[in-house]
XYZ file of N, CA, C and O in Angstrom:
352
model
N -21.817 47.716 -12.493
C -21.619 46.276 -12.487
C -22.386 45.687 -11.314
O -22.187 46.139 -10.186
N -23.382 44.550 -11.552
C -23.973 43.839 -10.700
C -23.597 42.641 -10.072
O -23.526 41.900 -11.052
N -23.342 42.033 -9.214
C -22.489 41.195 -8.691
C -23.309 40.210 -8.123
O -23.726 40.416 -6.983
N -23.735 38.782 -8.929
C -24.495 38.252 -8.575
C -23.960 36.746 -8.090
O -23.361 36.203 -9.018
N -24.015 35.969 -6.942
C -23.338 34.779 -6.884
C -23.387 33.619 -7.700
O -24.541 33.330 -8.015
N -22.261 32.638 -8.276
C -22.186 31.963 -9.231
C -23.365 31.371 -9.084
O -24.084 31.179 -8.104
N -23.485 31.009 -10.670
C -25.304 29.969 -11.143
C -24.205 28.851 -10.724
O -23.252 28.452 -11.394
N -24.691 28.383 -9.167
C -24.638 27.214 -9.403
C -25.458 26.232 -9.330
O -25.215 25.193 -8.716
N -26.918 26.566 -10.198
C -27.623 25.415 -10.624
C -27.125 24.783 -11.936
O -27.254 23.645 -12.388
N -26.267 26.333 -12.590
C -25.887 25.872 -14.238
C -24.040 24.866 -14.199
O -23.488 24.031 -14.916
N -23.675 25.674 -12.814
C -22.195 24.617 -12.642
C -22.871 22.787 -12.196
O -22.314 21.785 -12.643
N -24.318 22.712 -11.121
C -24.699 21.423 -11.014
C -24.870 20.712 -12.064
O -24.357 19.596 -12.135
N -25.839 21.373 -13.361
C -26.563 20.947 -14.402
C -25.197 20.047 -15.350
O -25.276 18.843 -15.591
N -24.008 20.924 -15.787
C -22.987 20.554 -16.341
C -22.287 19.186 -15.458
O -22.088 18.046 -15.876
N -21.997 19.785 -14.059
C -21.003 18.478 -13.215
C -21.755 17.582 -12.747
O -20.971 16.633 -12.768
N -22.875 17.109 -12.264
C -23.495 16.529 -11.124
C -23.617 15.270 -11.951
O -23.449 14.226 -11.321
N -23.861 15.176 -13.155
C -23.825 13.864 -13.925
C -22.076 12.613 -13.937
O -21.866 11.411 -14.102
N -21.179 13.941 -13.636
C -19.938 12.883 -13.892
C -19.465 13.170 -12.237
O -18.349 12.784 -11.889
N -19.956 13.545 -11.702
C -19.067 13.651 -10.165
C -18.937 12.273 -9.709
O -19.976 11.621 -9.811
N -17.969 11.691 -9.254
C -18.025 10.727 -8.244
C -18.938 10.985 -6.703
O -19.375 12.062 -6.298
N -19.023 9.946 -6.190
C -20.179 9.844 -5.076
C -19.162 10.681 -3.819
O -19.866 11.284 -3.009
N -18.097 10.761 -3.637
C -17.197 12.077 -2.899
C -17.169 13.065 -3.370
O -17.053 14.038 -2.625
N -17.248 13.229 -4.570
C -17.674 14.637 -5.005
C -18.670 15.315 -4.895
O -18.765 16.537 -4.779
N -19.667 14.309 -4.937
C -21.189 15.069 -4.277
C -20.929 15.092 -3.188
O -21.695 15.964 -2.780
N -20.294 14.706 -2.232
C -20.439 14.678 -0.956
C -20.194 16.088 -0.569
O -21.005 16.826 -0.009
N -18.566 16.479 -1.054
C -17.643 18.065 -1.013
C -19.009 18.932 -1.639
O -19.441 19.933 -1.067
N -19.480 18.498 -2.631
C -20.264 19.571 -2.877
C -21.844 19.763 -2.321
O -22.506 20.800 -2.387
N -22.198 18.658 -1.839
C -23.199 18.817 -0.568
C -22.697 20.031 0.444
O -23.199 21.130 0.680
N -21.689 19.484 0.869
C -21.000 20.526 1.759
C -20.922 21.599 1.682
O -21.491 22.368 2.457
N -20.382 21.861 0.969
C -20.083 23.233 0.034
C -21.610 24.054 -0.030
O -21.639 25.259 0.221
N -22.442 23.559 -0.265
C -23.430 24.311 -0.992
C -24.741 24.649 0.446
O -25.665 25.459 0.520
N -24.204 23.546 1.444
C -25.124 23.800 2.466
C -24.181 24.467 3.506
O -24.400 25.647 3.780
N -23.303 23.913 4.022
C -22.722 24.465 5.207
C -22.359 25.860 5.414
O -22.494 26.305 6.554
N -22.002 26.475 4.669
C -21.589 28.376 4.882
C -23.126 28.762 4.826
O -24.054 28.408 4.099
N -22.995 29.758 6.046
C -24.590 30.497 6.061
C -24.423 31.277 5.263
O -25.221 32.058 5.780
N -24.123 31.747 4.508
C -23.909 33.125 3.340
C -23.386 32.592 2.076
O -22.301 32.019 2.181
N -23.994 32.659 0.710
C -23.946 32.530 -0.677
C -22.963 33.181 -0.698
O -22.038 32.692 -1.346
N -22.761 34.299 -0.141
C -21.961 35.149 -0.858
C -20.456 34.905 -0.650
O -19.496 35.378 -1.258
N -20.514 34.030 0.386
C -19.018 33.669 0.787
C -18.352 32.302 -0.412
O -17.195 32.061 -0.757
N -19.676 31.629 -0.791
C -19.535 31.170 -1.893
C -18.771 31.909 -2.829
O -17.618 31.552 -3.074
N -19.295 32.937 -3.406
C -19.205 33.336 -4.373
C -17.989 34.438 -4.600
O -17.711 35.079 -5.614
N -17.407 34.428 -3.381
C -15.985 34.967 -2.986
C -15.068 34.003 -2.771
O -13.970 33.911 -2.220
N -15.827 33.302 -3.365
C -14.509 32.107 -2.874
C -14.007 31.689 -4.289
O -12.847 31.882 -4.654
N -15.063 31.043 -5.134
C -15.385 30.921 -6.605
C -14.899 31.712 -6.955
O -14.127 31.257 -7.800
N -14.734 33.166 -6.874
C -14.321 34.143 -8.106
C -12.738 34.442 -7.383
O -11.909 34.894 -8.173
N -12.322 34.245 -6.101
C -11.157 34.287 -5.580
C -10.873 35.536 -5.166
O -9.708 35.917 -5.058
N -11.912 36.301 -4.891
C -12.148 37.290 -4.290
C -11.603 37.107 -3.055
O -10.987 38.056 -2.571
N -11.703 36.025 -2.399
C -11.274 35.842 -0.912
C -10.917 34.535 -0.922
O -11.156 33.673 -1.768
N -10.071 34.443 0.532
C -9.875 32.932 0.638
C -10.580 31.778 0.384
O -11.727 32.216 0.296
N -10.634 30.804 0.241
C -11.251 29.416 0.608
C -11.139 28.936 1.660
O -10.200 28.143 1.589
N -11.594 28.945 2.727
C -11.088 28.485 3.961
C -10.935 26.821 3.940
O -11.537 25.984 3.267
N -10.092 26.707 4.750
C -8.989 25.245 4.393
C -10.462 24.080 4.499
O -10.541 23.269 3.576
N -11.298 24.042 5.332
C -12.356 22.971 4.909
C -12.959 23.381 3.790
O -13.546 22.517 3.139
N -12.963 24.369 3.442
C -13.737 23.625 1.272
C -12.945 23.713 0.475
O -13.367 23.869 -0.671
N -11.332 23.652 0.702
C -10.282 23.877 -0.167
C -10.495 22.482 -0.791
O -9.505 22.028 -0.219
N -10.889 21.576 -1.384
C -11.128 20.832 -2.422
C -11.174 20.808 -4.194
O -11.262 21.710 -5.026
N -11.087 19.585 -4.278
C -11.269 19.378 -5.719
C -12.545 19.899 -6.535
O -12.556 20.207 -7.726
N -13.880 19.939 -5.419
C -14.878 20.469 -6.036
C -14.943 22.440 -5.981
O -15.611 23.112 -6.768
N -14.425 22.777 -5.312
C -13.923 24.631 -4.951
C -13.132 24.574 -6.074
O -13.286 25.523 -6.843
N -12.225 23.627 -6.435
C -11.494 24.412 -7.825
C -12.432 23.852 -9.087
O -12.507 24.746 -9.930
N -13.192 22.627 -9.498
C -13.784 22.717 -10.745
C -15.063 24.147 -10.001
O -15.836 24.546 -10.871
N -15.148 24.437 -9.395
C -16.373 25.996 -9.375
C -15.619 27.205 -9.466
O -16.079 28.254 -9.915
N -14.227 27.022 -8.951
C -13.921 28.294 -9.524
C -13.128 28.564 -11.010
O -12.609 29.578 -11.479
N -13.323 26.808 -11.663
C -12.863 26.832 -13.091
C -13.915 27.370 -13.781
O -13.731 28.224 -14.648
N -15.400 26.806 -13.376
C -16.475 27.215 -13.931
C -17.043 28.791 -13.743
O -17.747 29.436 -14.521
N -16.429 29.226 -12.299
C -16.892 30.936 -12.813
C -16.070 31.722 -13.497
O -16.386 32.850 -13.877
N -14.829 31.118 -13.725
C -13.755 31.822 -15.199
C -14.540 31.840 -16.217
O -14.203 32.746 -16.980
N -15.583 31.162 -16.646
C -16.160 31.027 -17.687
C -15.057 31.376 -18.994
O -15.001 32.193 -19.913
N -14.617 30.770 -18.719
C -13.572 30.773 -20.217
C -14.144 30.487 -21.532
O -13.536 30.861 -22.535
N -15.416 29.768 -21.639
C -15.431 29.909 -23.353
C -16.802 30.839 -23.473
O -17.628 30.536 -24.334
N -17.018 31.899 -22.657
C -17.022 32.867 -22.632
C -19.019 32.840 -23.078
O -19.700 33.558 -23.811
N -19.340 31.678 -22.225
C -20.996 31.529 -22.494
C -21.599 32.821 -21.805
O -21.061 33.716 -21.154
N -22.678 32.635 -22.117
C -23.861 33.514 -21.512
C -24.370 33.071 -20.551
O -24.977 32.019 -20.754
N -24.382 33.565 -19.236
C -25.417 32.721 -18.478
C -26.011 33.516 -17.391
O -25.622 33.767 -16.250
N -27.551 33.995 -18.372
C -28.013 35.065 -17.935
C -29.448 34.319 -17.031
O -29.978 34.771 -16.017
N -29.738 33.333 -17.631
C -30.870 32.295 -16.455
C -30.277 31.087 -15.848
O -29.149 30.657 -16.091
N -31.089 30.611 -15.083
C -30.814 28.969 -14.299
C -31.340 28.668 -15.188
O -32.054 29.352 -15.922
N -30.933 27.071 -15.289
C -31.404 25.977 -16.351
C -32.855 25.508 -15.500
O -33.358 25.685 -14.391
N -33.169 24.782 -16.806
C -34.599 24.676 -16.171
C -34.782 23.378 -15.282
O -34.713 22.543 -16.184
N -34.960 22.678 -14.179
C -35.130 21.714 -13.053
C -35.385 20.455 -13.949
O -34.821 19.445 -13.529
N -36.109 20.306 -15.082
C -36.219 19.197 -15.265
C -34.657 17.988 -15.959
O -34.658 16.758 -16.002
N -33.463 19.010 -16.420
C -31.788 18.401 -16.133
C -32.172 17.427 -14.534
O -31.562 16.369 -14.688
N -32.612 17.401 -13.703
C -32.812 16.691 -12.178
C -33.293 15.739 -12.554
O -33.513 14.930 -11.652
N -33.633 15.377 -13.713
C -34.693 14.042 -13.788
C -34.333 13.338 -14.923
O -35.118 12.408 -15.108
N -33.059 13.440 -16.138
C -32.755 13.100 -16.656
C -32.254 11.568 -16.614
O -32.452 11.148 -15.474
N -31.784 10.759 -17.286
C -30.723 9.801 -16.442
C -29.656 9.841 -16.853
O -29.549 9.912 -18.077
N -28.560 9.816 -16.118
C -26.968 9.972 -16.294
C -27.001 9.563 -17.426
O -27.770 8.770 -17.968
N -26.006 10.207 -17.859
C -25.047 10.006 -19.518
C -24.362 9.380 -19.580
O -23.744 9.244 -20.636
């Protein structure tokens, strides 16, 4: 088993269109501030704590999204041009 940290270009691609403007903010945060992905990605799968500053609303829709509950495939990143779309 290979253990790779959540796609979260494919959790942005899905949320980043309906987030509120605080939600990007948590997830600005989130995605820059920890020097290590991988602590991300222990956090997301609940491997390890969340430490109480990214315990947020956006830490639980990412660790709803690495349940992957309807059980997609998601073996690439989506492709960059989702960045240039205009909101839905």
């Amino acid at each position: 088993l290979i253990l790779v940290p959540p796609p979260s270009s494919l959790f942005a691609k899905e949320n980043l269109n309906r987030m509120s403007e605080r939600q990007l903010n948590l997830y600005d945060r989130l995605i820059n501030e920890p020097s290590n992905d991988w602590d991300i990605y222990y956090w997301a799968t609940e491997a390890k704590p969340t430490p109480a500053v990214f315990e947020n609303e956006v830490m639980a829709m990412l660790r709803e999204f690495a349940k992957n509950k309807k059980k997609e495939q998601r073996l690439r990143q989506p492709d960059l041009e989702y960045l240039f779309e205009p909101p839905r």
